[in-house]
């Protein structure tokens, strides 16, 4: 019986990830071993569950029906087992969080670090992703995104203040080049862009229209440098390689030390706060509630 359940767990993992390679990595087994396990399951059931190509894996109609039937059952069992953590002196288990670089690396890092110190037997898995992930499908416990992008069927809890964006230059850059007075003048400057890997595009810079405050101006400069992480963008800006567009919370020390000079301040954009989001069924887990309480924005 346990072998049958292991086969079904392997099938669920492949179905969720859409990839034998990803599923094998999650399970800690080889891709060939996992493929063999699923093949044996198909032979035992005498039903083809997956369409396989060299690049992707998708469910057959029968596979989709099996997935829909058993996935809630396995998720329920996992949830019940996790709930037993409340009877232990030291909570333990695994929690997976999906957020952007800014949320995990800047806004929430101190809280996450404290959580790890307070609960050393809990394994946190932190994934930085610019896309809006389907946390149920991808098996994350919590997603963190700007409030106006959170799906309405999710419970959302605020974790930050409003996100203020700033256009910045180093003193060395401004000694060499003039200071832009309007966003349109950015087209005549060296700018450092951020590529959003999930979307396969470079992030546009957005500004408040000083003439019509409810209107947003979107600018895509001719970038002299494009990077894939905001930390690299910050570093290149500090060294005078170009102008950068970054969250204020990320550059407060550099502003205070005079390493960055704000420009185009009248056009600065302010976005909604960040929220963590999750399905309602997760609230019954004591371990999960510990993390939610640790990350929520506390009132002043």
XYZ file of C-alpha atoms in Angstrom:
300
model
C 0.000 0.000 0.000
C 2.791 2.435 0.891
C 4.434 1.838 -2.494
C 1.142 2.690 -4.189
C 0.980 5.929 -2.218
C 4.573 6.723 -3.153
C 3.648 6.228 -6.818
C 0.731 8.606 -6.431
C 2.903 11.184 -4.638
C 5.379 11.010 -7.529
C 2.573 11.514 -10.035
C 1.209 14.509 -8.095
C 4.634 16.157 -7.935
C 5.176 15.784 -11.686
C 1.662 17.026 -12.432
C 2.095 20.114 -10.241
C 5.476 21.092 -11.650
C 4.825 20.110 -15.279
C 8.352 18.762 -15.484
C 10.143 15.539 -14.533
C 13.335 17.539 -13.979
C 11.726 19.970 -11.534
C 9.780 17.225 -9.789
C 12.893 15.082 -9.387
C 14.702 18.028 -7.811
C 11.844 18.596 -5.373
C 11.758 14.924 -4.376
C 15.521 14.432 -4.211
C 15.589 11.545 -6.716
C 16.979 11.128 -10.210
C 14.884 12.040 -13.209
C 15.141 8.522 -14.601
C 13.994 6.961 -11.321
C 11.014 9.292 -11.138
C 10.078 8.632 -14.767
C 10.215 4.885 -14.090
C 8.012 5.241 -10.998
C 5.326 7.096 -12.927
C 5.582 4.641 -15.822
C 5.017 1.750 -13.427
C 1.967 3.561 -12.017
C 0.532 3.923 -15.522
C 1.125 0.242 -16.178
C -0.472 -0.763 -12.876
C -3.558 1.352 -13.601
C -3.471 0.489 -17.330
C -4.109 4.170 -18.063
C -1.914 6.813 -19.696
C -1.714 9.714 -17.218
C 0.794 12.048 -18.845
C 1.615 13.364 -22.294
C 5.408 13.526 -22.545
C 7.463 15.610 -24.970
C 11.139 16.550 -24.934
C 10.268 19.933 -23.391
C 7.141 19.525 -21.293
C 4.753 17.227 -19.503
C 0.985 17.633 -19.474
C -1.920 15.655 -18.077
C -4.116 13.431 -20.172
C -7.845 13.640 -19.551
C -7.593 10.595 -17.298
C -4.546 12.040 -15.563
C -6.355 15.306 -14.900
C -9.294 13.450 -13.363
C -6.976 11.427 -11.115
C -5.091 14.568 -10.097
C -8.304 16.424 -9.212
C -9.557 13.436 -7.210
C -6.470 12.737 -5.099
C -4.681 16.088 -4.770
C -7.109 17.450 -2.127
C -6.803 14.187 -0.183
C -2.996 14.302 -0.032
C -3.028 18.026 0.743
C -5.463 17.360 3.586
C -3.251 14.639 5.037
C -0.194 16.905 4.853
C -2.148 19.658 6.560
C -3.265 17.375 9.391
C 0.306 16.200 9.937
C 1.543 19.800 9.993
C -1.113 20.659 12.565
C 0.541 18.213 14.981
C 3.358 20.742 15.329
C 1.216 22.538 17.891
C 1.808 19.626 20.287
C 5.594 19.924 20.074
C 7.705 22.183 22.266
C 9.684 23.264 19.199
C 7.626 23.724 16.017
C 9.094 22.010 12.990
C 8.230 21.526 9.358
C 8.713 23.248 6.022
C 7.237 26.533 4.809
C 7.669 27.818 1.252
C 7.426 31.542 0.463
C 7.335 33.149 -2.989
C 8.054 36.874 -3.231
C 9.898 39.518 -5.202
C 13.523 40.458 -4.642
C 12.470 43.623 -2.821
C 10.129 41.846 -0.401
C 12.436 38.967 0.517
C 15.792 40.690 0.292
C 14.870 44.073 1.755
C 11.410 44.615 3.240
C 10.978 41.341 5.133
C 14.482 39.986 5.573
C 14.860 41.084 9.205
C 11.550 39.436 10.119
C 12.427 36.264 8.231
C 15.833 36.156 9.907
C 14.240 36.530 13.351
C 11.729 33.786 12.528
C 14.595 31.432 11.665
C 16.332 32.203 14.941
C 13.110 31.763 16.943
C 12.173 28.471 15.237
C 15.401 26.725 14.212
C 13.612 23.435 13.429
C 11.458 25.063 10.744
C 12.869 24.906 7.226
C 12.097 28.021 5.195
C 12.328 27.941 1.413
C 12.404 31.437 -0.115
C 11.929 31.887 -3.861
C 12.378 35.238 -5.610
C 10.055 35.602 -8.584
C 8.769 38.675 -10.433
C 5.706 36.876 -11.819
C 2.411 36.520 -9.986
C 2.736 32.860 -9.020
C -0.104 30.404 -8.612
C 0.928 29.444 -5.089
C -1.601 26.609 -4.868
C -0.430 24.973 -8.095
C 3.259 25.581 -7.326
C 2.908 24.375 -3.720
C 3.911 27.584 -1.957
C 2.470 28.381 1.454
C 2.602 32.152 1.003
C 2.944 34.552 -1.907
C 3.899 38.217 -1.462
C 2.915 40.842 -4.036
C 1.609 44.400 -4.289
C -1.909 44.658 -2.893
C -3.673 45.579 -6.128
C -2.432 42.388 -7.823
C -3.614 39.859 -5.203
C -6.408 37.553 -6.351
C -9.702 38.205 -4.601
C -10.196 34.549 -3.650
C -7.086 34.654 -1.468
C -6.756 35.857 2.097
C -4.366 38.824 2.125
C -2.430 40.330 5.034
C -0.513 43.591 4.754
C 3.245 43.305 5.274
C 4.589 46.735 4.283
C 3.864 50.415 3.943
C 3.220 51.924 0.513
C 6.038 51.351 -1.982
C 7.766 54.593 -2.989
C 9.895 54.557 -6.141
C 12.703 57.058 -6.759
C 14.934 58.061 -9.661
C 18.518 58.322 -8.439
C 21.977 59.353 -9.566
C 25.392 59.173 -7.982
C 27.342 62.428 -7.457
C 29.963 61.205 -9.932
C 27.324 60.729 -12.635
C 25.892 64.217 -12.132
C 29.377 65.732 -12.369
C 29.725 64.214 -15.811
C 26.172 64.646 -17.103
C 23.393 67.197 -16.669
C 20.485 66.601 -14.302
C 17.239 65.622 -16.087
C 14.330 67.938 -15.292
C 11.498 65.827 -16.699
C 11.031 62.080 -17.314
C 11.226 62.646 -21.090
C 14.827 63.826 -20.689
C 15.787 60.324 -19.511
C 16.008 59.368 -23.185
C 19.190 61.467 -23.353
C 20.813 59.801 -20.329
C 22.546 56.571 -19.460
C 20.051 54.446 -17.556
C 20.353 51.070 -15.867
C 17.413 48.749 -16.515
C 16.060 45.692 -14.744
C 15.055 42.677 -16.812
C 12.116 40.764 -15.406
C 13.124 37.163 -16.244
C 9.654 35.684 -15.922
C 8.128 38.201 -18.303
C 11.090 38.300 -20.704
C 11.014 42.093 -20.807
C 12.773 45.082 -19.267
C 10.915 46.911 -16.521
C 9.479 50.268 -17.597
C 9.974 53.282 -15.320
C 6.726 54.856 -14.164
C 6.146 58.413 -12.991
C 3.303 60.498 -11.650
C 2.197 63.153 -14.133
C 2.676 66.483 -12.339
C 0.014 68.041 -14.569
C -2.510 65.238 -14.000
C -1.641 63.473 -10.704
C -4.007 60.575 -11.410
C -2.203 59.826 -14.652
C 0.907 57.653 -14.944
C 3.774 58.284 -17.346
C 5.622 55.158 -18.493
C 9.157 55.582 -19.839
C 11.439 53.013 -21.443
C 14.853 54.701 -21.765
C 17.701 53.535 -23.973
C 19.448 51.493 -21.326
C 23.240 51.461 -21.234
C 23.174 48.486 -18.878
C 20.531 45.848 -18.149
C 20.715 43.541 -15.114
C 18.461 40.826 -13.711
C 18.627 41.748 -10.007
C 17.869 45.031 -8.257
C 20.998 44.689 -6.093
C 23.144 44.827 -9.237
C 21.142 47.821 -10.435
C 21.866 49.596 -7.144
C 25.572 48.739 -7.289
C 25.974 49.971 -10.853
C 24.176 53.199 -9.999
C 26.415 53.853 -7.003
C 29.478 53.479 -9.217
C 28.195 56.121 -11.627
C 27.330 53.892 -14.577
C 23.898 55.471 -14.996
C 20.589 56.547 -13.467
C 18.492 54.015 -11.581
C 14.825 53.675 -10.612
C 14.560 51.900 -7.267
C 12.341 51.603 -4.163
C 13.126 54.172 -1.486
C 13.269 51.476 1.185
C 16.175 49.898 -0.674
C 18.364 53.015 -0.775
C 17.700 54.815 2.516
C 21.276 54.349 3.769
C 22.753 55.522 0.469
C 20.532 58.609 0.497
C 21.537 59.436 4.051
C 25.238 59.029 3.227
C 24.992 61.147 0.086
C 25.938 58.249 -2.186
C 22.712 58.739 -4.124
C 21.020 62.009 -5.056
C 17.269 61.917 -5.801
C 16.144 63.482 -9.074
C 12.706 64.019 -10.635
C 11.234 63.987 -7.115
C 7.997 65.699 -8.152
C 7.301 62.748 -10.446
C 7.989 59.989 -7.877
C 5.496 57.107 -7.995
C 3.863 55.557 -4.935
C 2.327 52.090 -5.206
C 0.022 50.123 -2.929
C 1.604 48.215 0.006
C 2.782 44.640 -0.280
C 0.521 41.872 1.001
C 1.096 38.217 1.682
C -1.657 36.025 0.294
C -2.719 32.417 0.799
C -5.784 30.139 0.537
C -8.125 30.038 3.547
C -7.465 26.365 4.279
C -3.911 27.182 5.375
C -5.145 29.150 8.405
C -5.805 26.010 10.423
C -2.085 25.195 10.650
C -0.441 26.479 13.871
C 2.979 26.475 12.184
C 1.644 28.523 9.280
C 0.055 31.051 11.642
C 3.420 31.578 13.332
C 4.881 32.754 10.027
C 1.870 34.927 9.182
C 2.090 36.639 12.571
C 5.835 37.147 12.151
C 5.494 38.835 8.739
C 2.366 40.958 9.143
C 2.814 44.720 9.384
C 2.418 45.710 13.017
C 0.448 48.893 13.772
C 2.457 51.794 15.159
